[in-house]
Short mmCIF file of N, CA and C in Angstrom, two decimals:
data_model
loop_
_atom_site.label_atom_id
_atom_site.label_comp_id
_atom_site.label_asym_id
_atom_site.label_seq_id
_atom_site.Cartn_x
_atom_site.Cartn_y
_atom_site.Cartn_z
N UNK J 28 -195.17 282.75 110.72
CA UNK J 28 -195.30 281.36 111.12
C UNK J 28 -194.42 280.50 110.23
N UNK J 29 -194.14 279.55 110.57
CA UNK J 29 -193.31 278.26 109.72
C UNK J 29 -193.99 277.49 109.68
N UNK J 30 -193.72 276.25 108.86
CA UNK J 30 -194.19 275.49 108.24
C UNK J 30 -193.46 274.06 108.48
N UNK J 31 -194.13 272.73 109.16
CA UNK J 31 -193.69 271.72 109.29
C UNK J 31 -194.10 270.68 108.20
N UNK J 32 -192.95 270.63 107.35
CA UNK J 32 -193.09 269.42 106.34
C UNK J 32 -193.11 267.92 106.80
N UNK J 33 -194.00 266.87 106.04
CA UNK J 33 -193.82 265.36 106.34
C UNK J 33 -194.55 264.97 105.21
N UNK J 34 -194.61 263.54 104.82
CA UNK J 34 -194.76 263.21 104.10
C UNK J 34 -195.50 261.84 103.82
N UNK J 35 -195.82 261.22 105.71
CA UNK J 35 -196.29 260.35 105.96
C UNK J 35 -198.03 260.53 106.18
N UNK J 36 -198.80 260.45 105.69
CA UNK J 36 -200.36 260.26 106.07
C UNK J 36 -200.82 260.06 107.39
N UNK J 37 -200.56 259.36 108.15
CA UNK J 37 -200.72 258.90 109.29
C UNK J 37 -200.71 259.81 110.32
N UNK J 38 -199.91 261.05 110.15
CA UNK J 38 -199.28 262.49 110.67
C UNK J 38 -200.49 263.10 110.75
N UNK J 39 -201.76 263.01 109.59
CA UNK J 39 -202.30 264.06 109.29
C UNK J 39 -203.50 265.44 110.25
N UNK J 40 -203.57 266.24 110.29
CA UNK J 40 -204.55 266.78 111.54
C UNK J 40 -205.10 267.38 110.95
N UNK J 41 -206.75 267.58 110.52
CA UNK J 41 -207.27 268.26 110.43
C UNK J 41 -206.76 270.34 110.59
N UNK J 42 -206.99 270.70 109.34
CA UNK J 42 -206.33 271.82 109.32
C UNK J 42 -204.80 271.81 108.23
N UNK J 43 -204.19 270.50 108.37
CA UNK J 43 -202.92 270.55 107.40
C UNK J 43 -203.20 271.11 106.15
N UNK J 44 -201.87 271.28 105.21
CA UNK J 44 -201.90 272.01 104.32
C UNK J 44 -200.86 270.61 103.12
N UNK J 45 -201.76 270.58 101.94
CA UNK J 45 -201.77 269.02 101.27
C UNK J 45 -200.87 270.23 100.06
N UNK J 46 -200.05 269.31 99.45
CA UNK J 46 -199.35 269.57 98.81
C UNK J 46 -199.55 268.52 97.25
N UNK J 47 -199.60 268.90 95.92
CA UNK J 47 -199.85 268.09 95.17
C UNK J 47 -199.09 268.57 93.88
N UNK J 48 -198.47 267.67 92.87
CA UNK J 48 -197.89 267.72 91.98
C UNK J 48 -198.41 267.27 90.21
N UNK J 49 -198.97 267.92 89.68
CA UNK J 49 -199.82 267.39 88.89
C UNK J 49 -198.90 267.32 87.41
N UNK J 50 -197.60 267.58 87.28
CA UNK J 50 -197.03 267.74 85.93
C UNK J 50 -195.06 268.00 86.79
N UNK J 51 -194.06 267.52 85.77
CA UNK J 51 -193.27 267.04 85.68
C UNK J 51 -192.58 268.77 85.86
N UNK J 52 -193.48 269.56 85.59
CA UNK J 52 -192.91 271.08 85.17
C UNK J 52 -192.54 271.90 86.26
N UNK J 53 -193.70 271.64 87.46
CA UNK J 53 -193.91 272.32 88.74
C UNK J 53 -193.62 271.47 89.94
N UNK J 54 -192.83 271.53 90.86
CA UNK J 54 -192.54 270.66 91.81
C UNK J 54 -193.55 270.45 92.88
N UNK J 55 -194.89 272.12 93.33
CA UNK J 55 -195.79 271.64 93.65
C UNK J 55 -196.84 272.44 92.84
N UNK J 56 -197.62 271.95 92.18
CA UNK J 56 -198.45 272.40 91.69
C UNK J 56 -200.29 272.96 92.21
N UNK J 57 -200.17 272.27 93.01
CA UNK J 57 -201.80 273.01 93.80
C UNK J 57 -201.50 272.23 95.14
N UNK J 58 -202.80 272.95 96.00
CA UNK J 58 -203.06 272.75 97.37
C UNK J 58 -204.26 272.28 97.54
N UNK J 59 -204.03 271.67 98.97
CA UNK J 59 -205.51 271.08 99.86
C UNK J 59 -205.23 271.22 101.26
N UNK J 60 -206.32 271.26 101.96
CA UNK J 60 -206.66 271.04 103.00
C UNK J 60 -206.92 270.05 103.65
N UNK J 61 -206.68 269.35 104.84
CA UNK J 61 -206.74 268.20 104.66
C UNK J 61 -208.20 268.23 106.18
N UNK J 62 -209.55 267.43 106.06
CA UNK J 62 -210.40 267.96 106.65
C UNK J 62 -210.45 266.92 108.08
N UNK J 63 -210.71 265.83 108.35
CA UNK J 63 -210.84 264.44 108.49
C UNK J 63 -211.28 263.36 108.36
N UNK J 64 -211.11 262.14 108.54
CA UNK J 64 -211.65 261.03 107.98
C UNK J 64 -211.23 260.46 106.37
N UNK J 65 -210.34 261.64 106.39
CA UNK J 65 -209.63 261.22 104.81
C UNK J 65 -210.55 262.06 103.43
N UNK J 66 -211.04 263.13 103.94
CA UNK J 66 -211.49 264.23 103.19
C UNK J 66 -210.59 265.75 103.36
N UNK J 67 -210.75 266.05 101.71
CA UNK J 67 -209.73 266.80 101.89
C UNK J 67 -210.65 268.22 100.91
N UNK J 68 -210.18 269.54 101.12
CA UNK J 68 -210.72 270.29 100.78
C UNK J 68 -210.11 271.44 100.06
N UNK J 69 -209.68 270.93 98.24
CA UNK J 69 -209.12 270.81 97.30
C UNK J 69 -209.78 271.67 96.02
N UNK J 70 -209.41 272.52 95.31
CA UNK J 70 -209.90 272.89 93.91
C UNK J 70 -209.61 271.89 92.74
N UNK J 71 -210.18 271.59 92.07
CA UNK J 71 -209.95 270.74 90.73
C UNK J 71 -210.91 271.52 89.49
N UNK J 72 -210.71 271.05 88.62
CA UNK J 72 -211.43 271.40 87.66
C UNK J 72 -212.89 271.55 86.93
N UNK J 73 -213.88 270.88 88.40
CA UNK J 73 -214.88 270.57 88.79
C UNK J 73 -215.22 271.44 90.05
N UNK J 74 -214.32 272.56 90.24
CA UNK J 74 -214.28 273.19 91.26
C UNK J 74 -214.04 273.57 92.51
N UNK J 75 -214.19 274.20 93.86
CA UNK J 75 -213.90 273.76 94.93
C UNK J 75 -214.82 272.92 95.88
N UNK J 76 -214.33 271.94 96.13
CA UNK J 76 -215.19 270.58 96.57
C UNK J 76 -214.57 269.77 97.77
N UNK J 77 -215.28 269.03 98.50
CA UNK J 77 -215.16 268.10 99.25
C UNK J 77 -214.88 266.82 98.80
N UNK J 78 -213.26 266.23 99.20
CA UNK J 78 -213.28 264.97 98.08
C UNK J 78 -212.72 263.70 99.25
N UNK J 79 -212.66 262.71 98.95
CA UNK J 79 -212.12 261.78 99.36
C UNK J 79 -210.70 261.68 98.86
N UNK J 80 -209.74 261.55 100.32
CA UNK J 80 -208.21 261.81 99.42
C UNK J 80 -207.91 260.72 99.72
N UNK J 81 -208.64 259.20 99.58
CA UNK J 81 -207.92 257.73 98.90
C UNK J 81 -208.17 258.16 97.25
N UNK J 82 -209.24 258.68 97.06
CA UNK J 82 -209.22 258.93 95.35
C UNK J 82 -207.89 258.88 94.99
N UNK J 83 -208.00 257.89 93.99
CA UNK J 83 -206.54 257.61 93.44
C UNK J 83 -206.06 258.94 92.70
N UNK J 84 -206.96 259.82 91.61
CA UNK J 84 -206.22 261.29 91.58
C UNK J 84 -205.68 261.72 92.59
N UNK J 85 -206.14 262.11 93.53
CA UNK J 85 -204.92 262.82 94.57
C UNK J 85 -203.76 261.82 94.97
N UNK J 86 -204.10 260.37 95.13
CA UNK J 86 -202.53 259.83 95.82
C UNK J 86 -202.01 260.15 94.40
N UNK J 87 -201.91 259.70 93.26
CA UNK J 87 -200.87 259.81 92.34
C UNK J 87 -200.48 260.84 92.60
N UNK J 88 -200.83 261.91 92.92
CA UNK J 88 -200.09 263.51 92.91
C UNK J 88 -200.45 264.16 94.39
N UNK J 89 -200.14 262.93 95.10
CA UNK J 89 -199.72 263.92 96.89
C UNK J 89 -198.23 263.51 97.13
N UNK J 90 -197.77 264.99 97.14
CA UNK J 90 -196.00 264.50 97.70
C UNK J 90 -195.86 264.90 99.20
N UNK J 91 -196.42 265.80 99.88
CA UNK J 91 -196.04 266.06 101.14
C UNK J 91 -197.34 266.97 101.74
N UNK J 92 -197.56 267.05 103.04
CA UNK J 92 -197.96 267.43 103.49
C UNK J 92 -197.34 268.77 104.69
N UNK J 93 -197.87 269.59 104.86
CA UNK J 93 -197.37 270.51 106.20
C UNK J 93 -198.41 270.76 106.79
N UNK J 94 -198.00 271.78 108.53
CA UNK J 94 -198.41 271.84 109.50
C UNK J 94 -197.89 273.78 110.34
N UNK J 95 -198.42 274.86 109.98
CA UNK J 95 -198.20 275.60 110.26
C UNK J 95 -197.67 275.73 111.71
N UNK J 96 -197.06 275.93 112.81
CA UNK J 96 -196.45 276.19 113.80
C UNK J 96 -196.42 277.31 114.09
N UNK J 97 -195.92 277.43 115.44
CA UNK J 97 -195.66 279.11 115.65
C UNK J 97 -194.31 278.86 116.19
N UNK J 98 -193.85 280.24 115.25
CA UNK J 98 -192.41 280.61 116.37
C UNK J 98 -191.64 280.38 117.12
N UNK J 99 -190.82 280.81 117.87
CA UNK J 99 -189.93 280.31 118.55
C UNK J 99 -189.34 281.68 118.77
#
């Protein structure tokens, strides 16, 4: 399968795949799920959890989002 990158929120569908950058070192550093209603379903250091992704932790460190596809 491939993978459709964007970077706009508005895009988002239940099922996407959240992309996040937490340090200057790693270009992406962890993942989420993105669920709906603006919950996203993310590991942090508090574990794996159900979070709200206006939480300003995740916008500071959401750079893009994707969308698995099929083939061609």
């Amino acid at each position: 399968k491939a993978i459709q990158l964007f970077t706009g929120r508005t895009f988002l569908k239940e099922g996407d795949i959240l992309f996040f950058r937490y340090d200057k070192f790693h270009p992406i550093s962890d993942v989420g799920i993105y669920l709906h209603n603006d919950r996203i379903l993310a590991c942090t250091t508090k574990g794996l959890n159900i979070y709200d992704f206006n939480d300003e932790y995740f916008q500071l460190r959401y750079v893009a989002a994707g969308r698995l596809k099929e083939k061609k």
